[in-house]
N, CA, C and O of each residue as an XYZ file, in Angstrom:
388
protein
N       0.614     -1.557      0.020
C      -0.209      0.021      0.047
C       1.050      1.536     -0.305
O       2.153      1.696      0.217
N       0.510      2.237     -1.113
C       1.343      3.542     -0.872
C       1.219      4.327      0.440
O       0.165      4.234      1.070
N       2.205      5.084      0.890
C       1.713      5.497      1.847
C       1.614      6.708      1.501
O       1.637      6.886      0.283
N       1.413      8.464      2.753
C       0.576      9.413      3.110
C       0.314      9.207      4.022
O      -0.455      8.509      4.684
N       1.664     10.489      4.150
C       1.144     11.238      4.744
C       0.309     11.520      6.146
O       0.539     11.086      7.274
N      -0.984     12.603      5.569
C      -2.403     12.767      5.630
C      -3.180     11.789      5.547
O      -4.348     11.693      5.170
N      -1.860     10.495      6.229
C      -3.606      9.062      6.618
C      -3.184      7.759      8.026
O      -2.961      6.549      7.976
N      -3.215      8.441      8.809
C      -2.374      7.498      9.810
C      -3.225      6.156      9.072
O      -2.301      5.362      9.243
N      -3.542      5.907      8.867
C      -3.506      4.073      8.372
C      -2.800      3.136      7.843
O      -2.450      2.004      8.177
N      -2.512      4.475      6.092
C      -0.763      3.936      5.418
C       0.521      4.553      6.004
O       1.488      4.979      5.372
N       0.314      4.514      7.520
C       2.494      4.541      7.931
C       2.385      3.478      8.459
O       1.284      2.977      8.688
N       3.974      2.688      8.882
C       4.704      4.238      8.830
C       5.249      3.533      7.692
O       4.944      2.341      7.642
N       5.928      3.950      6.835
C       6.582      3.608      5.708
C       7.175      2.873      5.701
O       8.117      3.293      6.373
N       7.532      1.383      5.246
C       8.930      0.615      5.316
C       9.475      0.206      4.383
O       9.256     -0.956      4.042
N      10.643      1.268      3.426
C      10.328      1.065      2.533
C       9.945      1.601      0.885
O       8.769      1.811      0.589
N      11.094      1.797     -0.160
C      10.666      2.882     -0.905
C      10.321      1.439     -2.435
O      11.081      0.476     -2.544
N       9.324      1.604     -3.212
C       9.770      1.605     -4.441
C       9.914      2.533     -6.083
O       9.259      3.458     -6.564
N      10.986      1.817     -6.524
C      11.160      2.850     -8.474
C      10.164      2.135     -9.186
O      10.003      2.768    -10.229
N       9.267      0.964     -9.173
C       8.098      1.145    -10.045
C       7.183      2.450    -10.146
O       6.624      3.048     -9.227
N       7.181      2.700    -11.383
C       6.244      4.116    -11.443
C       4.801      3.609    -12.459
O       4.273      4.501    -13.122
N       4.256      2.281    -12.536
C       2.498      1.894    -12.462
C       2.882      1.761    -11.884
O       2.347      1.286    -10.883
N       0.406      2.081    -12.026
C       0.442      2.091    -11.072
C      -0.195      0.806    -10.646
O      -0.683      0.314    -11.664
N      -0.490     -0.213     -9.281
C      -0.002     -1.229     -9.241
C      -1.065     -1.966     -8.396
O      -1.256     -1.293     -7.382
N      -2.204     -3.611     -8.405
C      -3.495     -3.443     -7.499
C      -2.721     -3.784     -6.289
O      -1.536     -3.991     -6.027
N      -3.938     -3.762     -5.601
C      -3.677     -4.588     -4.182
C      -2.410     -5.876     -4.119
O      -1.447     -5.911     -3.352
N      -2.704     -6.663     -4.962
C      -1.999     -7.722     -4.810
C      -0.547     -8.343     -5.568
O       0.121     -9.377     -5.589
N      -0.562     -6.923     -6.182
C       0.887     -7.625     -6.764
C       1.750     -7.617     -6.872
O       1.875     -7.104     -5.760
N       2.786     -7.704     -7.217
C       3.675     -7.618     -6.200
C       4.946     -7.313     -6.606
O       5.106     -7.834     -7.710
N       6.175     -6.578     -6.172
C       6.438     -5.467     -5.709
C       8.280     -5.257     -5.416
O       8.980     -5.563     -4.451
N       8.498     -4.811     -6.312
C       9.948     -5.041     -5.914
C      10.365     -4.141     -4.578
O      10.532     -2.966     -4.903
N      10.564     -4.369     -3.253
C      10.889     -2.583     -2.752
C      11.336     -2.527     -2.591
O      11.932     -3.579     -2.818
N      12.227     -1.539     -1.931
C      13.779     -1.370     -1.537
C      14.144     -0.838      0.722
O      14.240      0.342      1.057
N      14.252     -1.945      1.708
C      14.164     -1.160      2.583
C      15.133     -0.883      3.673
O      15.026     -0.788      4.895
N      16.659     -0.730      2.358
C      17.526     -0.229      3.148
C      18.602     -0.587      2.169
O      18.783     -1.764      1.859
N      19.373      0.455      1.637
C      19.792      1.235      0.038
C      20.041      1.998     -0.230
O      19.715      2.892      0.552
N      20.800      2.459     -1.468
C      20.966      3.175     -2.428
C      19.912      3.355     -3.217
O      19.403      2.345     -3.704
N      19.390      4.564     -3.498
C      17.810      4.139     -4.845
C      17.930      5.293     -5.687
O      17.733      6.446     -5.304
N      18.336      4.867     -7.114
C      18.645      6.636     -7.872
C      16.664      6.421     -9.519
O      16.122      5.441    -10.028
N      16.501      7.448     -9.589
C      15.627      6.924    -10.501
C      15.299      8.595    -11.248
O      15.258      9.660    -10.632
N      15.108      8.390    -12.661
C      14.579      9.681    -13.166
C      13.963     10.627    -12.607
O      14.028     11.851    -12.716
N      13.159      9.711    -11.794
C      11.358     10.515    -12.292
C      11.702     10.790    -10.242
O      10.818     11.107     -9.446
N      12.714     10.622     -9.996
C      13.108     10.830     -8.340
C      13.101     12.831     -8.993
O      13.673     13.409     -9.917
N      12.165     13.260     -7.936
C      12.734     14.787     -7.981
C      14.000     15.357     -6.885
O      14.986     14.868     -6.333
N      13.414     16.490     -6.942
C      15.232     17.455     -6.763
C      14.547     16.789     -4.313
O      13.616     16.866     -3.512
N      15.964     16.264     -4.483
C      16.152     15.751     -3.141
C      17.477     15.953     -3.304
O      18.212     14.970     -3.405
N      18.037     17.343     -3.361
C      18.500     18.801     -2.786
C      20.522     17.813     -1.953
O      21.119     16.746     -1.805
N      20.600     19.558     -1.698
C      22.438     19.048     -0.590
C      22.594     17.483     -0.484
O      21.425     17.098     -0.449
N      23.289     16.538     -0.425
C      23.730     15.395      0.193
C      23.651     15.800      1.468
O      24.261     16.715      2.020
N      22.366     14.596      2.161
C      22.325     14.802      3.682
C      21.397     15.028      3.892
O      20.827     14.176      4.573
N      20.625     16.180      3.529
C      19.073     16.254      3.936
C      18.204     15.047      3.969
O      18.325     14.282      3.012
N      17.166     14.672      5.100
C      15.761     14.713      4.839
C      14.866     13.729      3.957
O      13.998     14.368      3.364
N      14.827     12.410      3.710
C      13.744     12.877      2.705
C      12.636     11.839      3.420
O      12.751     10.623      3.576
N      11.128     13.033      3.941
C       9.854     12.435      4.175
C       9.004     11.752      3.319
O       9.194     11.537      2.122
N       7.386     11.189      4.479
C       6.798     10.489      3.692
C       6.425     12.028      3.119
O       7.003     13.034      3.533
N       5.360     12.045      2.095
C       4.390     12.575      1.074
C       3.812     12.677      1.638
O       3.693     11.676      2.344
N       2.761     13.953      2.029
C       0.976     14.272      2.379
C       0.518     14.129     -0.035
O      -0.308     14.576     -0.830
N       1.452     13.445     -0.041
C       1.127     13.107     -1.379
C       0.952     11.434     -1.960
O       1.736     10.529     -2.246
N       0.312     11.509     -1.953
C      -0.409      9.255     -1.820
C       1.863      8.673     -2.423
O       2.496      9.633     -2.863
N       2.196      8.093     -2.392
C       3.115      7.055     -2.324
C       3.983      8.117     -3.118
O       4.364      7.570     -4.152
N       4.338      9.121     -3.059
C       5.283     10.215     -3.142
C       6.530     10.082     -1.935
O       6.371      9.270     -1.023
N       7.792     10.949     -1.999
C       8.937     11.293     -0.904
C       8.801     12.979     -0.810
O       7.824     13.627     -1.183
N       9.497     13.278     -0.474
C      10.101     14.958     -0.623
C      10.628     14.955      0.677
O      10.442     14.165      1.602
N      11.860     16.765      0.535
C      12.852     16.431      1.450
C      11.810     17.167      2.233
O      12.010     16.844      3.404
N      10.578     18.174      2.163
C       9.477     19.166      3.387
C       8.997     18.040      3.858
O       8.613     16.982      3.359
N       9.157     18.754      5.611
C       8.912     18.052      6.801
C       6.621     17.941      5.892
O       5.917     18.737      5.271
N       6.514     17.091      6.197
C       4.656     17.204      6.620
C       3.835     18.336      7.910
O       4.328     18.669      8.988
N       3.581     18.410      7.806
C       3.156     20.163      8.682
C       1.932     21.008      8.906
O       1.844     22.205      9.180
N       1.000     20.081      8.719
C      -0.583     20.598      8.944
C      -0.962     19.827      9.875
O      -0.094     19.134     10.406
N      -2.675     19.697     10.447
C      -3.017     19.249     11.022
C      -2.830     17.623     11.420
O      -2.558     17.357     10.249
N      -2.749     16.355     12.058
C      -2.820     15.142     11.863
C      -1.888     14.732     10.828
O      -1.451     13.583     10.759
N      -1.528     15.824      9.884
C       0.203     14.979      9.417
C       1.094     13.662     10.418
O       1.570     13.422     11.527
N       0.948     13.307      9.548
C       2.414     12.027      9.523
C       3.910     12.075      9.549
O       4.186     11.661      8.423
N       5.041     12.329     10.153
C       6.644     12.590      9.786
C       7.434     12.348     10.352
O       7.903     12.870     11.363
N       7.933     10.835      9.328
C       8.224     10.214      9.408
C      10.035     10.197      8.215
O      10.034     10.310      6.989
N      10.895     10.082      8.815
C      11.346     10.391      7.802
C      12.827      8.896      7.135
O      13.750      8.462      7.825
N      12.401      8.395      5.258
C      12.195      7.399      4.755
C      13.913      7.191      4.418
O      14.414      6.125      4.059
N      14.619      8.424      4.620
C      16.380      8.095      4.332
C      16.747      9.397      3.671
O      15.903     10.124      3.147
N      18.471      9.758      3.727
C      18.347     10.921      3.031
C      18.812     11.279      1.732
O      18.827     10.405      0.866
N      19.186     12.417      1.474
C      19.698     12.820      0.224
C      20.796     12.155     -0.282
O      21.456     11.515      0.537
N      21.207     12.151     -1.620
C      22.929     11.450     -1.364
C      23.294     12.660     -2.709
O      24.067     13.572     -2.415
N      22.628     12.605     -4.357
C      22.595     13.774     -4.333
C      21.134     14.701     -5.098
O      20.658     15.717     -4.592
N      20.660     14.093     -6.309
C      19.653     15.024     -7.207
C      18.706     13.363     -7.596
O      19.726     13.057     -6.978
N      18.402     12.902     -7.729
C      18.213     11.758     -8.376
C      18.587     10.179     -7.162
O      18.597      8.949     -7.217
N      18.781     11.034     -6.409
C      19.664      9.490     -6.073
C      19.616      9.736     -3.674
O      20.364     10.439     -2.995
N      18.875      9.156     -3.371
C      18.916      8.507     -2.019
C      19.273      7.421     -1.503
O      19.374      6.368     -2.133
N      19.608      7.629      0.251
C      20.300      6.484      1.140
C      18.480      5.888      1.807
O      17.751      6.645      2.448
N      18.107      4.450      1.450
C      16.837      4.431      2.125
C      16.951      4.036      2.808
O      17.835      3.180      2.858
N      15.991      4.380      4.143
C      17.101      3.433      5.879
C      15.393      4.315      5.952
O      15.380      5.532      5.763
N      14.057      3.560      6.234
C      13.194      4.224      7.034
C      13.157      3.805      8.740
O      13.397      2.814      9.430
N      12.645      5.389      8.956
C      12.526      5.689     10.632
C      11.529      4.502     11.042
O      10.699      4.130     10.212
N      11.579      4.041     12.014
C       9.678      3.391     12.331
C       9.534      4.074     13.221
O       8.803      3.563     14.070
N      10.078      5.536     13.590
C       9.507      6.924     14.738
C       8.954      8.026     13.731
O       9.403      8.866     12.951
N       7.666      7.530     14.207
C       6.820      8.707     13.519
C       6.190      9.403     14.508
O       6.195      9.002     15.672
N       5.502     10.676     14.068
C       5.131     11.716     14.575
C       4.147     12.014     13.613
O       4.088     12.134     12.390
N       3.023     12.128     15.066
C       1.497     12.441     14.626
C       1.433     14.388     15.031
O       1.591     14.955     16.112
N       1.132     14.971     13.614
C       0.977     17.377     14.301
C      -0.067     17.015     14.661
O      -0.855     16.404     13.940
N      -0.247     17.293     15.726
C      -1.671     18.226     16.544
C      -2.054     18.788     16.092
O      -2.990     19.430     16.568
């Protein structure tokens, strides 16, 4: 299931997929749970070392932490380059009141 920082029911994120097509609920899918992952479709992850968070847009990541009421903040990795991240999801989450 794709994560969404707007919905606690879809959290926490346990890994990152580079799948770029829609996936049905019972489809098999490769998921990186620890390591380097690069993909041309990744957005700009900015400076090396910047934390990468689960986004409030379903199934995406961002270098901007969620900040809305009831959003869930979770670091899923750190930027190595604009299209390269080190995936290491922290299972610690914070829900914003």
